Amino acid sequence: MGDLQALRVFISCLDQQSLPRILQVCSGVYFQGSIYELSGSEVCLSTGDLVKVIGLELLSVSCEEIDTGASFELPTGYSGHFSLVAEDLPYNTIEEIVGLCPVGVDACGSFTFICQNELTIDTFTLPAGKQLTLLSMEVARNGERLARCQMVGQNMASAEILLPLTLRGEFYECQSDRGYSLQEIMSSSRLSCRQFRNTAEKNSGSLLIFSPVYEISAIMHMRKNVVKFPSSLEVDVQDVTEQYQDLVFITPFSMTEVASQPPESFPTMAEILDGPEGNQFFNCSWFQELQRGRQVVLHACAPTTMILASTPKGRKGKQYFIISGGYGGRMRRRAREFGSVYELYLASSQSPGLKVSVTRHCEEVEEEGMPALSVGEQLEVLRITLMDRLGDKSGAAQKVECLICKRTTEVDDEDENDEDEEEEDREEIALPLFMTGHFVEKLSDNKKYKLTDLISSSLPLDVKVVTRDKDLEKDPLMGLPALKLEETFTENMVLTSLPTQPDWCFALPVRWLQMSLCFTSDHLPWSESPERHVETVTEVTEKFYYEYHKLVSKTEEPPPRPPKRKPSSSEVPKRPSKSESKSTKLRSAVTKQLDNLSLGETKGKRAPAPPPPEDTLDQPPPLLPRKGSSIAESVSVHNTYVKSPTVAHKSAKRLSDSDHDYESIEDAFKNPHESLFY
């Protein structure tokens, strides 16, 4: 059992290579509020408590002036230097010097001393007052221990002599001019307990003594978490490591440490010491069970292949999942949709021979090299190449990345035998990567695939789950309109279950859960190992999705759209005046109203009827008999002009009351407008 010491003194002299050490609090009760903030939990050191020190971290250095008793703290990176103060106490033998001082020239300096009296060694006489520097220890052939020392003579000539450790005399340490940094002082057990002066003050400065302030990481008996407290606490401790070697302290493990345990450690019972704080990554049911103090069964830990998947944005918003490779549902591939040529390029780089169908018209823009596309055209992606784009006014050509595709248009049955026309219907076109468009993938199969079969091909893929995984109580993927399998990744998973349902397991992703557990000696909740049902689908949050992509992937930016060509001065249209612009807008609005007054469903399908002959303009149109009735029954009074409705008068009045200085043209169209409407 060690001697009773203050905690500060014990930690200052402790060799960190000897950790862990078990200490017993022998006097006093220490209770301080600031300790709660350091460790996050209550810390109370009472008489009789056992503390297992597992780590030390230097926080600062306490500096005390011996003359005044004032003390202050210096940071560990302090750049000043201090000179060592030689001690006044004499050494009586060389053996005493060797036992208290380091042997050899090291980074922290060597020990230099003088002898006040004359020494006789065999036939050699060493005069008094000569400075000797201790170099090393040696053992003679007869077993005698000797100290090799260096002596500096006249003209700085040096010589080495061997002094027996039993040599007696009155030896004193010599004052050295060497300056020591704070880091050197704290790293040497010899220097850390000596007195110093500030080198800037020389002999007039106050005597200083340094003591390190450590943050102690320790495990307390009957506590389940690591506590941290400073070494400056005023308590007395005693080293009882030898007496309590067999004492079991509960050791907390992080998820990473659990995953690093050997396979023979599983299965085992564990208790959650600190549950994950907040729900930032998971939307699954098992996450709510990870509460502090909850017992869990840890079955195994192994790297697992996972698939990141997402759904299109729907009524519930986008959903995100990580799916294990052991998922047992069946899926059908869905045609992917692409909104630009760049998306086609990315997909074709992963799926060579990609075929798509155009779903929306695209007009030709000759200046930018964009060809016209029509609905129904079939495109097969061939390759990517650099092509010349039309130059600007200076005539300099520009290189643009283009996707070369084979375009196929659907031909009529009559023309299927015409080889020349068929060749004309198949051509290669160049689509710039910056071009927007609307395409849908052409699929040729309707098979049901396993997940392992799909991920063996290139991703991403759009699928739909058509058969649920029967090993799951509720398959969250069943019923989703679509699912995009984005990419695969490998994650360390700890297979876990609750003691109440030990056969229903879920996987804890090690990298995404910040929690601590401790292994317990409780018995497993079964007599024979049950057949395990593993939850292979875990719903995650949008936060998880984006944090994952920050860690493991880099998104390529699409190519920039080239600048628009500047038209020449002759092509610049004349800007209309304010009044002309307003008049043009009004004409466009009235013309649009007239266009919307087409009869039936014939708008845009056929040309308007020719005007009637001039001699019939004043006569009403002839009346045609209804089908299935006689001419007499179909006779009715012809349509006559009616008064304008109130709405039309109001609109006309509103136009006339305006402050515009142009002439309204609505009057020119009012009568045809009303007669046609009624």
PDB file of N, CA and C in Angstrom, residues 227-315:
ATOM      1  N   VAL A 227     -15.379   9.520 -15.518  1.00  0.00           N
ATOM      2  CA  VAL A 227     -15.469  10.862 -14.953  1.00  0.00           C
ATOM      3  C   VAL A 227     -14.136  11.570 -15.174  1.00  0.00           C
ATOM      4  N   LYS A 228     -14.209  12.889 -15.257  1.00  0.00           N
ATOM      5  CA  LYS A 228     -13.014  13.701 -15.461  1.00  0.00           C
ATOM      6  C   LYS A 228     -12.996  14.822 -14.434  1.00  0.00           C
ATOM      7  N   PHE A 229     -11.856  14.994 -13.774  1.00  0.00           N
ATOM      8  CA  PHE A 229     -11.729  16.050 -12.774  1.00  0.00           C
ATOM      9  C   PHE A 229     -10.270  16.491 -12.741  1.00  0.00           C
ATOM     10  N   PRO A 230     -10.003  17.727 -12.288  1.00  0.00           N
ATOM     11  CA  PRO A 230      -8.620  18.232 -12.268  1.00  0.00           C
ATOM     12  C   PRO A 230      -7.813  17.640 -11.116  1.00  0.00           C
ATOM     13  N   SER A 231      -6.501  17.596 -11.307  1.00  0.00           N
ATOM     14  CA  SER A 231      -5.622  17.045 -10.269  1.00  0.00           C
ATOM     15  C   SER A 231      -5.396  18.022  -9.130  1.00  0.00           C
ATOM     16  N   SER A 232      -5.913  19.238  -9.216  1.00  0.00           N
ATOM     17  CA  SER A 232      -5.713  20.238  -8.166  1.00  0.00           C
ATOM     18  C   SER A 232      -6.715  20.106  -7.023  1.00  0.00           C
ATOM     19  N   LEU A 233      -7.586  19.100  -7.043  1.00  0.00           N
ATOM     20  CA  LEU A 233      -8.546  18.920  -5.940  1.00  0.00           C
ATOM     21  C   LEU A 233      -7.793  18.623  -4.639  1.00  0.00           C
ATOM     22  N   GLU A 234      -8.249  19.244  -3.559  1.00  0.00           N
ATOM     23  CA  GLU A 234      -7.556  19.125  -2.271  1.00  0.00           C
ATOM     24  C   GLU A 234      -8.045  17.892  -1.516  1.00  0.00           C
ATOM     25  N   VAL A 235      -7.610  16.724  -1.976  1.00  0.00           N
ATOM     26  CA  VAL A 235      -7.917  15.474  -1.280  1.00  0.00           C
ATOM     27  C   VAL A 235      -6.626  14.667  -1.164  1.00  0.00           C
ATOM     28  N   ASP A 236      -6.565  13.823  -0.150  1.00  0.00           N
ATOM     29  CA  ASP A 236      -5.425  12.934   0.047  1.00  0.00           C
ATOM     30  C   ASP A 236      -5.783  11.548  -0.458  1.00  0.00           C
ATOM     31  N   VAL A 237      -4.822  10.914  -1.149  1.00  0.00           N
ATOM     32  CA  VAL A 237      -5.080   9.598  -1.741  1.00  0.00           C
ATOM     33  C   VAL A 237      -3.951   8.645  -1.375  1.00  0.00           C
ATOM     34  N   GLN A 238      -4.249   7.383  -1.602  1.00  0.00           N
ATOM     35  CA  GLN A 238      -3.277   6.323  -1.329  1.00  0.00           C
ATOM     36  C   GLN A 238      -3.355   5.317  -2.473  1.00  0.00           C
ATOM     37  N   ASP A 239      -2.198   4.883  -2.974  1.00  0.00           N
ATOM     38  CA  ASP A 239      -2.140   3.927  -4.076  1.00  0.00           C
ATOM     39  C   ASP A 239      -2.407   2.521  -3.540  1.00  0.00           C
ATOM     40  N   VAL A 240      -3.514   1.909  -3.968  1.00  0.00           N
ATOM     41  CA  VAL A 240      -3.906   0.574  -3.486  1.00  0.00           C
ATOM     42  C   VAL A 240      -4.029  -0.396  -4.659  1.00  0.00           C
ATOM     43  N   THR A 241      -3.234  -0.160  -5.716  1.00  0.00           N
ATOM     44  CA  THR A 241      -3.342  -0.995  -6.917  1.00  0.00           C
ATOM     45  C   THR A 241      -3.059  -2.461  -6.596  1.00  0.00           C
ATOM     46  N   GLU A 242      -2.045  -2.727  -5.798  1.00  0.00           N
ATOM     47  CA  GLU A 242      -1.668  -4.115  -5.508  1.00  0.00           C
ATOM     48  C   GLU A 242      -2.748  -4.836  -4.699  1.00  0.00           C
ATOM     49  N   GLN A 243      -3.425  -4.135  -3.811  1.00  0.00           N
ATOM     50  CA  GLN A 243      -4.429  -4.782  -2.954  1.00  0.00           C
ATOM     51  C   GLN A 243      -5.739  -5.048  -3.700  1.00  0.00           C
ATOM     52  N   TYR A 244      -6.040  -4.285  -4.743  1.00  0.00           N
ATOM     53  CA  TYR A 244      -7.330  -4.415  -5.424  1.00  0.00           C
ATOM     54  C   TYR A 244      -7.161  -4.773  -6.909  1.00  0.00           C
ATOM     55  N   GLN A 245      -6.181  -5.654  -7.179  1.00  0.00           N
ATOM     56  CA  GLN A 245      -5.956  -6.055  -8.566  1.00  0.00           C
ATOM     57  C   GLN A 245      -7.155  -6.782  -9.170  1.00  0.00           C
ATOM     58  N   ASP A 246      -7.883  -7.525  -8.354  1.00  0.00           N
ATOM     59  CA  ASP A 246      -9.009  -8.320  -8.864  1.00  0.00           C
ATOM     60  C   ASP A 246     -10.331  -7.558  -8.840  1.00  0.00           C
ATOM     61  N   LEU A 247     -10.309  -6.311  -8.423  1.00  0.00           N
ATOM     62  CA  LEU A 247     -11.544  -5.539  -8.368  1.00  0.00           C
ATOM     63  C   LEU A 247     -12.007  -5.216  -9.789  1.00  0.00           C
ATOM     64  N   VAL A 248     -13.271  -5.495 -10.060  1.00  0.00           N
ATOM     65  CA  VAL A 248     -13.828  -5.280 -11.398  1.00  0.00           C
ATOM     66  C   VAL A 248     -14.509  -3.921 -11.431  1.00  0.00           C
ATOM     67  N   PHE A 249     -13.998  -3.063 -12.288  1.00  0.00           N
ATOM     68  CA  PHE A 249     -14.643  -1.773 -12.540  1.00  0.00           C
ATOM     69  C   PHE A 249     -15.425  -1.880 -13.852  1.00  0.00           C
ATOM     70  N   ILE A 250     -16.631  -1.374 -13.824  1.00  0.00           N
ATOM     71  CA  ILE A 250     -17.435  -1.396 -15.041  1.00  0.00           C
ATOM     72  C   ILE A 250     -16.798  -0.464 -16.072  1.00  0.00           C
ATOM     73  N   THR A 251     -16.556  -0.990 -17.276  1.00  0.00           N
ATOM     74  CA  THR A 251     -15.881  -0.226 -18.324  1.00  0.00           C
ATOM     75  C   THR A 251     -16.880   0.171 -19.401  1.00  0.00           C
ATOM     76  N   PRO A 252     -17.051   1.457 -19.642  1.00  0.00           N
ATOM     77  CA  PRO A 252     -17.954   1.865 -20.731  1.00  0.00           C
ATOM     78  C   PRO A 252     -17.277   1.723 -22.090  1.00  0.00           C
ATOM     79  N   PHE A 253     -18.063   1.357 -23.100  1.00  0.00           N
ATOM     80  CA  PHE A 253     -17.571   1.213 -24.467  1.00  0.00           C
ATOM     81  C   PHE A 253     -18.397   2.103 -25.385  1.00  0.00           C
ATOM     82  N   SER A 254     -17.717   2.783 -26.296  1.00  0.00           N
ATOM     83  CA  SER A 254     -18.431   3.466 -27.374  1.00  0.00           C
ATOM     84  C   SER A 254     -18.819   2.430 -28.429  1.00  0.00           C
ATOM     85  N   MET A 255     -19.630   2.842 -29.399  1.00  0.00           N
ATOM     86  CA  MET A 255     -20.041   1.904 -30.445  1.00  0.00           C
ATOM     87  C   MET A 255     -18.830   1.432 -31.246  1.00  0.00           C
ATOM     88  N   THR A 256     -17.870   2.312 -31.459  1.00  0.00           N
ATOM     89  CA  THR A 256     -16.662   1.909 -32.186  1.00  0.00           C
ATOM     90  C   THR A 256     -15.875   0.870 -31.398  1.00  0.00           C
ATOM     91  N   GLU A 257     -15.807   1.029 -30.077  1.00  0.00           N
ATOM     92  CA  GLU A 257     -15.096   0.060 -29.243  1.00  0.00           C
ATOM     93  C   GLU A 257     -15.843  -1.262 -29.163  1.00  0.00           C
ATOM     94  N   VAL A 258     -17.176  -1.219 -29.180  1.00  0.00           N
ATOM     95  CA  VAL A 258     -17.956  -2.463 -29.202  1.00  0.00           C
ATOM     96  C   VAL A 258     -17.664  -3.229 -30.480  1.00  0.00           C
ATOM     97  N   ALA A 259     -17.605  -2.497 -31.604  1.00  0.00           N
ATOM     98  CA  ALA A 259     -17.362  -3.155 -32.889  1.00  0.00           C
ATOM     99  C   ALA A 259     -15.958  -3.744 -32.981  1.00  0.00           C
ATOM    100  N   SER A 260     -15.015  -3.242 -32.176  1.00  0.00           N
ATOM    101  CA  SER A 260     -13.641  -3.745 -32.218  1.00  0.00           C
ATOM    102  C   SER A 260     -13.409  -4.935 -31.292  1.00  0.00           C
ATOM    103  N   GLN A 261     -14.413  -5.365 -30.558  1.00  0.00           N
ATOM    104  CA  GLN A 261     -14.264  -6.516 -29.665  1.00  0.00           C
ATOM    105  C   GLN A 261     -14.103  -7.802 -30.480  1.00  0.00           C
ATOM    106  N   PRO A 262     -13.378  -8.790 -29.963  1.00  0.00           N
ATOM    107  CA  PRO A 262     -13.196 -10.050 -30.709  1.00  0.00           C
ATOM    108  C   PRO A 262     -14.519 -10.805 -30.859  1.00  0.00           C
ATOM    109  N   PRO A 263     -14.632 -11.634 -31.897  1.00  0.00           N
ATOM    110  CA  PRO A 263     -15.905 -12.341 -32.150  1.00  0.00           C
ATOM    111  C   PRO A 263     -16.362 -13.206 -30.986  1.00  0.00           C
ATOM    112  N   GLU A 264     -15.412 -13.739 -30.200  1.00  0.00           N
ATOM    113  CA  GLU A 264     -15.808 -14.609 -29.090  1.00  0.00           C
ATOM    114  C   GLU A 264     -16.484 -13.844 -27.957  1.00  0.00           C
ATOM    115  N   SER A 265     -16.482 -12.503 -28.028  1.00  0.00           N
ATOM    116  CA  SER A 265     -17.166 -11.711 -26.999  1.00  0.00           C
ATOM    117  C   SER A 265     -18.680 -11.726 -27.169  1.00  0.00           C
ATOM    118  N   PHE A 266     -19.160 -12.201 -28.314  1.00  0.00           N
ATOM    119  CA  PHE A 266     -20.594 -12.203 -28.610  1.00  0.00           C
ATOM    120  C   PHE A 266     -21.104 -13.641 -28.664  1.00  0.00           C
ATOM    121  N   PRO A 267     -22.401 -13.823 -28.373  1.00  0.00           N
ATOM    122  CA  PRO A 267     -23.403 -12.857 -27.896  1.00  0.00           C
ATOM    123  C   PRO A 267     -23.200 -12.540 -26.418  1.00  0.00           C
ATOM    124  N   THR A 268     -23.666 -11.384 -26.025  1.00  0.00           N
ATOM    125  CA  THR A 268     -23.526 -10.950 -24.644  1.00  0.00           C
ATOM    126  C   THR A 268     -24.633  -9.964 -24.299  1.00  0.00           C
ATOM    127  N   MET A 269     -24.848  -9.816 -23.004  1.00  0.00           N
ATOM    128  CA  MET A 269     -25.799  -8.817 -22.533  1.00  0.00           C
ATOM    129  C   MET A 269     -25.056  -7.506 -22.286  1.00  0.00           C
ATOM    130  N   ALA A 270     -25.740  -6.403 -22.534  1.00  0.00           N
ATOM    131  CA  ALA A 270     -25.141  -5.077 -22.347  1.00  0.00           C
ATOM    132  C   ALA A 270     -26.202  -4.125 -21.817  1.00  0.00           C
ATOM    133  N   GLU A 271     -25.720  -3.080 -21.191  1.00  0.00           N
ATOM    134  CA  GLU A 271     -26.608  -2.040 -20.675  1.00  0.00           C
ATOM    135  C   GLU A 271     -26.208  -0.706 -21.289  1.00  0.00           C
ATOM    136  N   ILE A 272     -27.190   0.059 -21.706  1.00  0.00           N
ATOM    137  CA  ILE A 272     -26.931   1.368 -22.309  1.00  0.00           C
ATOM    138  C   ILE A 272     -26.643   2.366 -21.192  1.00  0.00           C
ATOM    139  N   LEU A 273     -25.444   2.950 -21.229  1.00  0.00           N
ATOM    140  CA  LEU A 273     -25.060   3.940 -20.225  1.00  0.00           C
ATOM    141  C   LEU A 273     -25.496   5.341 -20.626  1.00  0.00           C
ATOM    142  N   ASP A 274     -25.254   5.692 -21.885  1.00  0.00           N
ATOM    143  CA  ASP A 274     -25.665   6.992 -22.418  1.00  0.00           C
ATOM    144  C   ASP A 274     -26.294   6.745 -23.777  1.00  0.00           C
ATOM    145  N   GLY A 275     -27.603   6.980 -23.867  1.00  0.00           N
ATOM    146  CA  GLY A 275     -28.295   6.794 -25.124  1.00  0.00           C
ATOM    147  C   GLY A 275     -27.964   7.899 -26.110  1.00  0.00           C
ATOM    148  N   PRO A 276     -28.235   7.674 -27.400  1.00  0.00           N
ATOM    149  CA  PRO A 276     -27.984   8.714 -28.403  1.00  0.00           C
ATOM    150  C   PRO A 276     -28.863   9.927 -28.139  1.00  0.00           C
ATOM    151  N   GLU A 277     -28.265  11.093 -28.164  1.00  0.00           N
ATOM    152  CA  GLU A 277     -28.992  12.328 -27.877  1.00  0.00           C
ATOM    153  C   GLU A 277     -29.603  12.869 -29.158  1.00  0.00           C
ATOM    154  N   GLY A 278     -30.927  13.066 -29.137  1.00  0.00           N
ATOM    155  CA  GLY A 278     -31.599  13.622 -30.309  1.00  0.00           C
ATOM    156  C   GLY A 278     -31.769  12.568 -31.389  1.00  0.00           C
ATOM    157  N   ASN A 279     -32.718  12.803 -32.267  1.00  0.00           N
ATOM    158  CA  ASN A 279     -32.968  11.892 -33.378  1.00  0.00           C
ATOM    159  C   ASN A 279     -32.718  12.646 -34.668  1.00  0.00           C
ATOM    160  N   GLN A 280     -31.465  12.605 -35.119  1.00  0.00           N
ATOM    161  CA  GLN A 280     -31.107  13.333 -36.320  1.00  0.00           C
ATOM    162  C   GLN A 280     -31.000  12.447 -37.544  1.00  0.00           C
ATOM    163  N   PHE A 281     -30.854  11.140 -37.349  1.00  0.00           N
ATOM    164  CA  PHE A 281     -30.531  10.284 -38.477  1.00  0.00           C
ATOM    165  C   PHE A 281     -31.543   9.170 -38.748  1.00  0.00           C
ATOM    166  N   PHE A 282     -32.400   8.805 -37.792  1.00  0.00           N
ATOM    167  CA  PHE A 282     -33.201   7.595 -37.952  1.00  0.00           C
ATOM    168  C   PHE A 282     -34.686   7.873 -37.728  1.00  0.00           C
ATOM    169  N   ASN A 283     -35.502   7.210 -38.562  1.00  0.00           N
ATOM    170  CA  ASN A 283     -36.960   7.297 -38.449  1.00  0.00           C
ATOM    171  C   ASN A 283     -37.560   5.924 -38.177  1.00  0.00           C
ATOM    172  N   CYS A 284     -36.817   5.042 -37.529  1.00  0.00           N
ATOM    173  CA  CYS A 284     -37.256   3.664 -37.347  1.00  0.00           C
ATOM    174  C   CYS A 284     -37.716   3.435 -35.905  1.00  0.00           C
ATOM    175  N   SER A 285     -38.424   2.328 -35.696  1.00  0.00           N
ATOM    176  CA  SER A 285     -39.030   2.053 -34.395  1.00  0.00           C
ATOM    177  C   SER A 285     -37.989   1.682 -33.343  1.00  0.00           C
ATOM    178  N   TRP A 286     -36.915   0.966 -33.734  1.00  0.00           N
ATOM    179  CA  TRP A 286     -35.961   0.515 -32.727  1.00  0.00           C
ATOM    180  C   TRP A 286     -35.165   1.664 -32.112  1.00  0.00           C
ATOM    181  N   PHE A 287     -35.096   2.814 -32.793  1.00  0.00           N
ATOM    182  CA  PHE A 287     -34.328   3.927 -32.242  1.00  0.00           C
ATOM    183  C   PHE A 287     -34.933   4.410 -30.925  1.00  0.00           C
ATOM    184  N   GLN A 288     -36.260   4.319 -30.786  1.00  0.00           N
ATOM    185  CA  GLN A 288     -36.908   4.770 -29.555  1.00  0.00           C
ATOM    186  C   GLN A 288     -36.586   3.867 -28.370  1.00  0.00           C
ATOM    187  N   GLU A 289     -36.094   2.656 -28.630  1.00  0.00           N
ATOM    188  CA  GLU A 289     -35.769   1.717 -27.552  1.00  0.00           C
ATOM    189  C   GLU A 289     -34.381   1.960 -26.943  1.00  0.00           C
ATOM    190  N   LEU A 290     -33.574   2.777 -27.588  1.00  0.00           N
ATOM    191  CA  LEU A 290     -32.199   2.989 -27.123  1.00  0.00           C
ATOM    192  C   LEU A 290     -32.187   4.065 -26.046  1.00  0.00           C
ATOM    193  N   GLN A 291     -32.677   3.718 -24.885  1.00  0.00           N
ATOM    194  CA  GLN A 291     -32.750   4.649 -23.759  1.00  0.00           C
ATOM    195  C   GLN A 291     -31.728   4.260 -22.695  1.00  0.00           C
ATOM    196  N   ARG A 292     -31.326   5.227 -21.910  1.00  0.00           N
ATOM    197  CA  ARG A 292     -30.350   4.980 -20.851  1.00  0.00           C
ATOM    198  C   ARG A 292     -30.903   3.984 -19.834  1.00  0.00           C
ATOM    199  N   GLY A 293     -30.063   3.007 -19.463  1.00  0.00           N
ATOM    200  CA  GLY A 293     -30.458   1.982 -18.507  1.00  0.00           C
ATOM    201  C   GLY A 293     -31.135   0.778 -19.136  1.00  0.00           C
ATOM    202  N   ARG A 294     -31.383   0.805 -20.465  1.00  0.00           N
ATOM    203  CA  ARG A 294     -32.077  -0.302 -21.131  1.00  0.00           C
ATOM    204  C   ARG A 294     -31.110  -1.446 -21.390  1.00  0.00           C
ATOM    205  N   GLN A 295     -31.558  -2.678 -21.142  1.00  0.00           N
ATOM    206  CA  GLN A 295     -30.778  -3.872 -21.426  1.00  0.00           C
ATOM    207  C   GLN A 295     -30.989  -4.286 -22.882  1.00  0.00           C
ATOM    208  N   VAL A 296     -29.892  -4.675 -23.560  1.00  0.00           N
ATOM    209  CA  VAL A 296     -29.964  -5.144 -24.937  1.00  0.00           C
ATOM    210  C   VAL A 296     -29.101  -6.389 -25.077  1.00  0.00           C
ATOM    211  N   VAL A 297     -29.375  -7.153 -26.125  1.00  0.00           N
ATOM    212  CA  VAL A 297     -28.578  -8.335 -26.452  1.00  0.00           C
ATOM    213  C   VAL A 297     -27.743  -8.004 -27.677  1.00  0.00           C
ATOM    214  N   LEU A 298     -26.430  -8.142 -27.566  1.00  0.00           N
ATOM    215  CA  LEU A 298     -25.518  -7.928 -28.689  1.00  0.00           C
ATOM    216  C   LEU A 298     -25.159  -9.290 -29.275  1.00  0.00           C
ATOM    217  N   HIS A 299     -25.601  -9.548 -30.509  1.00  0.00           N
ATOM    218  CA  HIS A 299     -25.420 -10.872 -31.116  1.00  0.00           C
ATOM    219  C   HIS A 299     -24.083 -11.007 -31.833  1.00  0.00           C
ATOM    220  N   ALA A 300     -23.732 -10.013 -32.642  1.00  0.00           N
ATOM    221  CA  ALA A 300     -22.506 -10.094 -33.433  1.00  0.00           C
ATOM    222  C   ALA A 300     -22.215  -8.718 -34.008  1.00  0.00           C
ATOM    223  N   CYS A 301     -21.020  -8.604 -34.569  1.00  0.00           N
ATOM    224  CA  CYS A 301     -20.634  -7.360 -35.242  1.00  0.00           C
ATOM    225  C   CYS A 301     -19.820  -7.723 -36.470  1.00  0.00           C
ATOM    226  N   ALA A 302     -20.183  -7.139 -37.600  1.00  0.00           N
ATOM    227  CA  ALA A 302     -19.478  -7.442 -38.847  1.00  0.00           C
ATOM    228  C   ALA A 302     -19.763  -6.350 -39.867  1.00  0.00           C
ATOM    229  N   PRO A 303     -18.851  -6.128 -40.817  1.00  0.00           N
ATOM    230  CA  PRO A 303     -19.134  -5.206 -41.915  1.00  0.00           C
ATOM    231  C   PRO A 303     -20.261  -5.741 -42.786  1.00  0.00           C
ATOM    232  N   THR A 304     -21.188  -4.895 -43.178  1.00  0.00           N
ATOM    233  CA  THR A 304     -22.373  -5.291 -43.936  1.00  0.00           C
ATOM    234  C   THR A 304     -22.529  -4.382 -45.143  1.00  0.00           C
ATOM    235  N   THR A 305     -22.878  -4.996 -46.282  1.00  0.00           N
ATOM    236  CA  THR A 305     -23.138  -4.220 -47.495  1.00  0.00           C
ATOM    237  C   THR A 305     -24.536  -3.624 -47.409  1.00  0.00           C
ATOM    238  N   MET A 306     -24.627  -2.311 -47.552  1.00  0.00           N
ATOM    239  CA  MET A 306     -25.893  -1.599 -47.469  1.00  0.00           C
ATOM    240  C   MET A 306     -26.128  -0.843 -48.773  1.00  0.00           C
ATOM    241  N   ILE A 307     -27.398  -0.597 -49.066  1.00  0.00           N
ATOM    242  CA  ILE A 307     -27.795   0.150 -50.261  1.00  0.00           C
ATOM    243  C   ILE A 307     -28.552   1.391 -49.810  1.00  0.00           C
ATOM    244  N   LEU A 308     -28.118   2.535 -50.299  1.00  0.00           N
ATOM    245  CA  LEU A 308     -28.818   3.795 -50.019  1.00  0.00           C
ATOM    246  C   LEU A 308     -29.901   3.980 -51.069  1.00  0.00           C
ATOM    247  N   ALA A 309     -31.147   4.195 -50.624  1.00  0.00           N
ATOM    248  CA  ALA A 309     -32.279   4.314 -51.532  1.00  0.00           C
ATOM    249  C   ALA A 309     -33.134   5.506 -51.135  1.00  0.00           C
ATOM    250  N   SER A 310     -33.871   6.036 -52.105  1.00  0.00           N
ATOM    251  CA  SER A 310     -34.759   7.174 -51.863  1.00  0.00           C
ATOM    252  C   SER A 310     -35.985   7.053 -52.739  1.00  0.00           C
ATOM    253  N   THR A 311     -37.040   7.756 -52.368  1.00  0.00           N
ATOM    254  CA  THR A 311     -38.279   7.768 -53.132  1.00  0.00           C
ATOM    255  C   THR A 311     -38.453   9.126 -53.800  1.00  0.00           C
ATOM    256  N   PRO A 312     -39.269   9.195 -54.857  1.00  0.00           N
ATOM    257  CA  PRO A 312     -39.584  10.521 -55.412  1.00  0.00           C
ATOM    258  C   PRO A 312     -40.368  11.338 -54.397  1.00  0.00           C
ATOM    259  N   LYS A 313     -40.315  12.652 -54.553  1.00  0.00           N
ATOM    260  CA  LYS A 313     -41.025  13.528 -53.635  1.00  0.00           C
ATOM    261  C   LYS A 313     -42.516  13.357 -53.839  1.00  0.00           C
ATOM    262  N   GLY A 314     -43.219  12.958 -52.775  1.00  0.00           N
ATOM    263  CA  GLY A 314     -44.651  12.726 -52.857  1.00  0.00           C
ATOM    264  C   GLY A 314     -45.406  13.466 -51.782  1.00  0.00           C
ATOM    265  N   ARG A 315     -46.550  12.900 -51.412  1.00  0.00           N
ATOM    266  CA  ARG A 315     -47.403  13.550 -50.437  1.00  0.00           C
ATOM    267  C   ARG A 315     -46.733  13.645 -49.071  1.00  0.00           C
TER     268      ARG A 315
END
